[in-house]
Amino acid sequence: MRLYAVVAAGGFRRYATYRMATLAGVFTNTVFGFILAYTYIALWDERPQLGGYDMSQALTYVWLGQALLMTCAMMGGGFEDELMERIRTGDIAVDLYRPVDLQLWWLAGDLGRAAFHLLGRGIVPMVLGGLAFDLTMPGSPGRWLAFLVSVALGVVVSFAVRFLVALSAFWLLDGAGAMQIAWLAGLFFSGMLLPLTLFPGLLGQVARALPWSSLLQVPADVFLGKYAGWELLQAYAFQGGWAVVLLLAGRLLQSVATRRVVVQGG
């Protein structure tokens, strides 16, 4: 486990070196946060308590989305491009023969990336949003901790989805199309555009049941105190269940891909 801790720390340091990119990202998240915030204000003025949120909670949801956009890689931007490139060039064969677990290696690096983006691109927009608007903040350390646990589970779910999509490059000439479909689905079904509680009927039920809701909708509701006690445990079970299922699917696909590489190499 020490090795993977070192990999995670390396992932954090890797993204910390891009200071100008981080500043640009903070600026972009802040600008889009203000645009969405005023859009939500107009919407909630017409429909108070829309989706079960009051105005303050809706605005808090906006800024949480900006804080978690890169943390949970809703639009990609993590390890997947590098992994697909290694598959395309054949360098993945070296990785598969290393005495480390391929999935855990990339997961550790992605956790380091997520930790940096939460601190580097999440806190500042949230603080600026709090200065400009009346946001609903947790009133106890316990809810902050519950939120961080939910975010961590969301990051693992996000990784598991992107790992599966990246492995599709073993069978596709170019995995970019599959990755683009995945991040479009993540952007829509995570609740980044609108809370999933606003989606009507069957669409809303399906959207809330998909893994992408673990990236924003569930952590945001934990932050806003929508879950407590047994309901909080159910929310964790939902995120953890998807994480386990998707990680196991990734491990199975990795095993199939490994056999394919061995056969071709032989």
mmCIF file of C-alpha atoms in Angstrom, residues 77-266:
data_model
loop_
_atom_site.group_PDB
_atom_site.id
_atom_site.type_symbol
_atom_site.label_atom_id
_atom_site.label_comp_id
_atom_site.label_asym_id
_atom_site.label_seq_id
_atom_site.Cartn_x
_atom_site.Cartn_y
_atom_site.Cartn_z
ATOM 1 C CA GLY A 77 -9.232 15.521 -17.777
ATOM 2 C CA GLY A 78 -7.641 12.786 -15.721
ATOM 3 C CA PHE A 79 -5.548 9.746 -16.555
ATOM 4 C CA GLU A 80 -7.686 8.383 -19.371
ATOM 5 C CA ASP A 81 -6.000 10.146 -22.277
ATOM 6 C CA GLU A 82 -2.579 8.907 -21.187
ATOM 7 C CA LEU A 83 -3.826 5.355 -20.653
ATOM 8 C CA MET A 84 -5.498 5.235 -24.063
ATOM 9 C CA GLU A 85 -2.324 6.551 -25.683
ATOM 10 C CA ARG A 86 -0.276 3.815 -23.996
ATOM 11 C CA ILE A 87 -2.736 1.233 -25.278
ATOM 12 C CA ARG A 88 -2.619 2.677 -28.790
ATOM 13 C CA THR A 89 1.191 2.672 -28.935
ATOM 14 C CA GLY A 90 1.571 -0.727 -27.272
ATOM 15 C CA ASP A 91 3.421 0.676 -24.237
ATOM 16 C CA ILE A 92 0.661 -0.830 -22.092
ATOM 17 C CA ALA A 93 2.402 -4.210 -22.490
ATOM 18 C CA VAL A 94 5.203 -2.914 -20.251
ATOM 19 C CA ASP A 95 2.655 -1.796 -17.643
ATOM 20 C CA LEU A 96 0.934 -5.170 -17.606
ATOM 21 C CA TYR A 97 4.195 -6.980 -16.890
ATOM 22 C CA ARG A 98 5.121 -4.728 -13.976
ATOM 23 C CA PRO A 99 4.763 -6.196 -10.449
ATOM 24 C CA VAL A 100 1.970 -3.742 -9.622
ATOM 25 C CA ASP A 101 -1.775 -3.786 -10.150
ATOM 26 C CA LEU A 102 -2.648 -1.715 -13.221
ATOM 27 C CA GLN A 103 -6.040 -0.597 -11.928
ATOM 28 C CA LEU A 104 -4.800 0.346 -8.453
ATOM 29 C CA TRP A 105 -1.847 2.208 -9.962
ATOM 30 C CA TRP A 106 -4.085 4.476 -12.048
ATOM 31 C CA LEU A 107 -6.631 4.785 -9.222
ATOM 32 C CA ALA A 108 -3.962 5.983 -6.801
ATOM 33 C CA GLY A 109 -2.741 8.591 -9.275
ATOM 34 C CA ASP A 110 -6.295 9.750 -9.926
ATOM 35 C CA LEU A 111 -6.996 10.128 -6.201
ATOM 36 C CA GLY A 112 -3.957 12.405 -5.975
ATOM 37 C CA ARG A 113 -5.259 14.419 -8.924
ATOM 38 C CA ALA A 114 -8.700 14.720 -7.337
ATOM 39 C CA ALA A 115 -7.253 15.847 -3.999
ATOM 40 C CA PHE A 116 -5.317 18.614 -5.705
ATOM 41 C CA HIS A 117 -8.303 19.839 -7.723
ATOM 42 C CA LEU A 118 -10.510 19.864 -4.624
ATOM 43 C CA LEU A 119 -8.001 22.115 -2.883
ATOM 44 C CA GLY A 120 -6.618 24.002 -5.871
ATOM 45 C CA ARG A 121 -9.772 24.581 -7.927
ATOM 46 C CA GLY A 122 -12.564 23.898 -5.455
ATOM 47 C CA ILE A 123 -12.036 26.080 -2.416
ATOM 48 C CA VAL A 124 -11.509 29.489 -4.051
ATOM 49 C CA PRO A 125 -14.661 29.457 -6.251
ATOM 50 C CA MET A 126 -16.684 28.215 -3.263
ATOM 51 C CA VAL A 127 -15.349 31.020 -1.057
ATOM 52 C CA LEU A 128 -16.024 33.661 -3.731
ATOM 53 C CA GLY A 129 -19.522 32.286 -4.215
ATOM 54 C CA GLY A 130 -20.080 32.457 -0.467
ATOM 55 C CA LEU A 131 -18.990 36.096 -0.408
ATOM 56 C CA ALA A 132 -21.315 37.037 -3.267
ATOM 57 C CA PHE A 133 -24.393 34.980 -2.353
ATOM 58 C CA ASP A 134 -26.170 33.595 0.689
ATOM 59 C CA LEU A 135 -25.085 29.947 0.638
ATOM 60 C CA THR A 136 -26.193 27.126 2.904
ATOM 61 C CA MET A 137 -23.121 25.827 4.706
ATOM 62 C CA PRO A 138 -22.882 22.779 6.991
ATOM 63 C CA GLY A 139 -23.310 23.706 10.622
ATOM 64 C CA SER A 140 -21.294 20.861 12.093
ATOM 65 C CA PRO A 141 -17.929 19.171 11.488
ATOM 66 C CA GLY A 142 -19.785 15.886 11.113
ATOM 67 C CA ARG A 143 -21.575 17.046 7.987
ATOM 68 C CA TRP A 144 -18.315 18.331 6.492
ATOM 69 C CA LEU A 145 -16.778 14.906 7.116
ATOM 70 C CA ALA A 146 -19.829 13.165 5.646
ATOM 71 C CA PHE A 147 -19.511 15.371 2.565
ATOM 72 C CA LEU A 148 -15.813 14.561 2.101
ATOM 73 C CA VAL A 149 -16.556 10.833 2.366
ATOM 74 C CA SER A 150 -19.244 11.193 -0.301
ATOM 75 C CA VAL A 151 -16.866 13.151 -2.541
ATOM 76 C CA ALA A 152 -14.214 10.438 -2.162
ATOM 77 C CA LEU A 153 -16.730 7.774 -3.182
ATOM 78 C CA GLY A 154 -17.772 9.941 -6.126
ATOM 79 C CA VAL A 155 -14.162 10.223 -7.261
ATOM 80 C CA VAL A 156 -13.791 6.426 -7.182
ATOM 81 C CA VAL A 157 -17.001 5.981 -9.216
ATOM 82 C CA SER A 158 -15.738 8.563 -11.722
ATOM 83 C CA PHE A 159 -12.409 6.763 -11.998
ATOM 84 C CA ALA A 160 -14.097 3.393 -12.496
ATOM 85 C CA VAL A 161 -16.231 4.725 -15.360
ATOM 86 C CA ARG A 162 -13.267 6.391 -17.077
ATOM 87 C CA PHE A 163 -11.066 3.309 -16.582
ATOM 88 C CA LEU A 164 -13.657 1.157 -18.345
ATOM 89 C CA VAL A 165 -13.924 3.620 -21.211
ATOM 90 C CA ALA A 166 -10.136 3.910 -21.505
ATOM 91 C CA LEU A 167 -9.794 0.114 -21.724
ATOM 92 C CA SER A 168 -12.164 0.139 -24.697
ATOM 93 C CA ALA A 169 -9.133 1.378 -26.678
ATOM 94 C CA PHE A 170 -7.952 -2.257 -26.740
ATOM 95 C CA TRP A 171 -10.789 -2.982 -29.181
ATOM 96 C CA LEU A 172 -11.386 0.403 -30.815
ATOM 97 C CA LEU A 173 -9.080 2.100 -33.257
ATOM 98 C CA ASP A 174 -9.634 5.346 -31.383
ATOM 99 C CA GLY A 175 -11.196 5.561 -27.917
ATOM 100 C CA ALA A 176 -11.737 9.319 -28.150
ATOM 101 C CA GLY A 177 -15.326 8.899 -29.326
ATOM 102 C CA ALA A 178 -16.224 6.619 -26.429
ATOM 103 C CA MET A 179 -14.564 9.027 -24.009
ATOM 104 C CA GLN A 180 -16.499 11.977 -25.419
ATOM 105 C CA ILE A 181 -19.777 10.104 -25.007
ATOM 106 C CA ALA A 182 -18.794 9.270 -21.424
ATOM 107 C CA TRP A 183 -18.035 12.852 -20.415
ATOM 108 C CA LEU A 184 -21.209 14.134 -22.074
ATOM 109 C CA ALA A 185 -23.170 11.576 -20.076
ATOM 110 C CA GLY A 186 -21.257 12.563 -16.948
ATOM 111 C CA LEU A 187 -21.990 16.246 -17.480
ATOM 112 C CA PHE A 188 -25.702 15.636 -17.963
ATOM 113 C CA PHE A 189 -26.454 12.784 -15.552
ATOM 114 C CA SER A 190 -24.273 14.035 -12.694
ATOM 115 C CA GLY A 191 -26.631 16.997 -12.243
ATOM 116 C CA MET A 192 -24.051 19.532 -13.351
ATOM 117 C CA LEU A 193 -26.481 21.392 -15.605
ATOM 118 C CA LEU A 194 -29.543 21.067 -13.368
ATOM 119 C CA PRO A 195 -30.200 19.072 -10.182
ATOM 120 C CA LEU A 196 -31.495 15.619 -11.030
ATOM 121 C CA THR A 197 -34.470 16.228 -8.729
ATOM 122 C CA LEU A 198 -35.793 18.547 -11.461
ATOM 123 C CA PHE A 199 -35.855 15.786 -14.066
ATOM 124 C CA PRO A 200 -39.445 14.609 -14.586
ATOM 125 C CA GLY A 201 -40.906 11.143 -14.209
ATOM 126 C CA LEU A 202 -39.020 8.134 -15.499
ATOM 127 C CA LEU A 203 -36.115 10.244 -16.752
ATOM 128 C CA GLY A 204 -35.510 11.526 -13.237
ATOM 129 C CA GLN A 205 -35.697 8.044 -11.725
ATOM 130 C CA VAL A 206 -33.248 6.656 -14.271
ATOM 131 C CA ALA A 207 -30.881 9.628 -13.933
ATOM 132 C CA ARG A 208 -30.742 9.323 -10.148
ATOM 133 C CA ALA A 209 -30.091 5.576 -10.430
ATOM 134 C CA LEU A 210 -27.134 5.915 -12.822
ATOM 135 C CA PRO A 211 -23.565 6.009 -11.472
ATOM 136 C CA TRP A 212 -22.955 9.596 -12.584
ATOM 137 C CA SER A 213 -25.324 10.913 -9.903
ATOM 138 C CA SER A 214 -22.607 9.895 -7.417
ATOM 139 C CA LEU A 215 -20.336 12.613 -8.811
ATOM 140 C CA LEU A 216 -22.369 15.692 -7.809
ATOM 141 C CA GLN A 217 -26.011 15.090 -6.934
ATOM 142 C CA VAL A 218 -25.344 12.784 -3.995
ATOM 143 C CA PRO A 219 -22.392 14.750 -2.500
ATOM 144 C CA ALA A 220 -24.350 18.003 -2.895
ATOM 145 C CA ASP A 221 -27.364 16.582 -1.078
ATOM 146 C CA VAL A 222 -25.080 15.319 1.689
ATOM 147 C CA PHE A 223 -23.565 18.807 1.956
ATOM 148 C CA LEU A 224 -27.043 20.368 2.121
ATOM 149 C CA GLY A 225 -28.183 18.002 4.850
ATOM 150 C CA LYS A 226 -30.708 16.128 2.699
ATOM 151 C CA TYR A 227 -29.353 12.846 4.048
ATOM 152 C CA ALA A 228 -28.988 11.998 7.714
ATOM 153 C CA GLY A 229 -28.766 8.806 9.729
ATOM 154 C CA TRP A 230 -29.985 5.782 7.803
ATOM 155 C CA GLU A 231 -30.551 7.804 4.623
ATOM 156 C CA LEU A 232 -26.901 8.898 4.690
ATOM 157 C CA LEU A 233 -25.807 5.276 4.941
ATOM 158 C CA GLN A 234 -28.079 4.451 2.002
ATOM 159 C CA ALA A 235 -26.447 7.233 -0.018
ATOM 160 C CA TYR A 236 -23.007 5.829 0.794
ATOM 161 C CA ALA A 237 -24.211 2.334 -0.098
ATOM 162 C CA PHE A 238 -25.448 3.622 -3.456
ATOM 163 C CA GLN A 239 -22.100 5.222 -4.259
ATOM 164 C CA GLY A 240 -20.078 2.353 -2.845
ATOM 165 C CA GLY A 241 -22.188 -0.205 -4.696
ATOM 166 C CA TRP A 242 -21.570 1.479 -8.033
ATOM 167 C CA ALA A 243 -17.871 1.836 -7.212
ATOM 168 C CA VAL A 244 -17.536 -1.892 -6.487
ATOM 169 C CA VAL A 245 -19.540 -2.983 -9.547
ATOM 170 C CA LEU A 246 -17.637 -0.710 -11.924
ATOM 171 C CA LEU A 247 -14.218 -1.533 -10.447
ATOM 172 C CA LEU A 248 -14.950 -5.246 -10.763
ATOM 173 C CA ALA A 249 -16.092 -4.719 -14.360
ATOM 174 C CA GLY A 250 -12.859 -2.837 -15.021
ATOM 175 C CA ARG A 251 -10.815 -5.628 -13.480
ATOM 176 C CA LEU A 252 -12.614 -8.189 -15.634
ATOM 177 C CA LEU A 253 -12.042 -6.140 -18.779
ATOM 178 C CA GLN A 254 -8.408 -5.644 -17.777
ATOM 179 C CA SER A 255 -8.014 -9.410 -17.409
ATOM 180 C CA VAL A 256 -9.465 -10.008 -20.885
ATOM 181 C CA ALA A 257 -7.208 -7.313 -22.349
ATOM 182 C CA THR A 258 -4.160 -8.800 -20.604
ATOM 183 C CA ARG A 259 -4.808 -12.213 -22.129
ATOM 184 C CA ARG A 260 -5.159 -10.565 -25.519
ATOM 185 C CA VAL A 261 -1.806 -8.813 -25.123
ATOM 186 C CA VAL A 262 -0.135 -12.054 -24.001
ATOM 187 C CA VAL A 263 -1.557 -13.988 -26.946
ATOM 188 C CA GLN A 264 -0.515 -11.320 -29.450
ATOM 189 C CA GLY A 265 2.890 -11.030 -27.832
ATOM 190 C CA GLY A 266 3.390 -14.753 -27.985
#
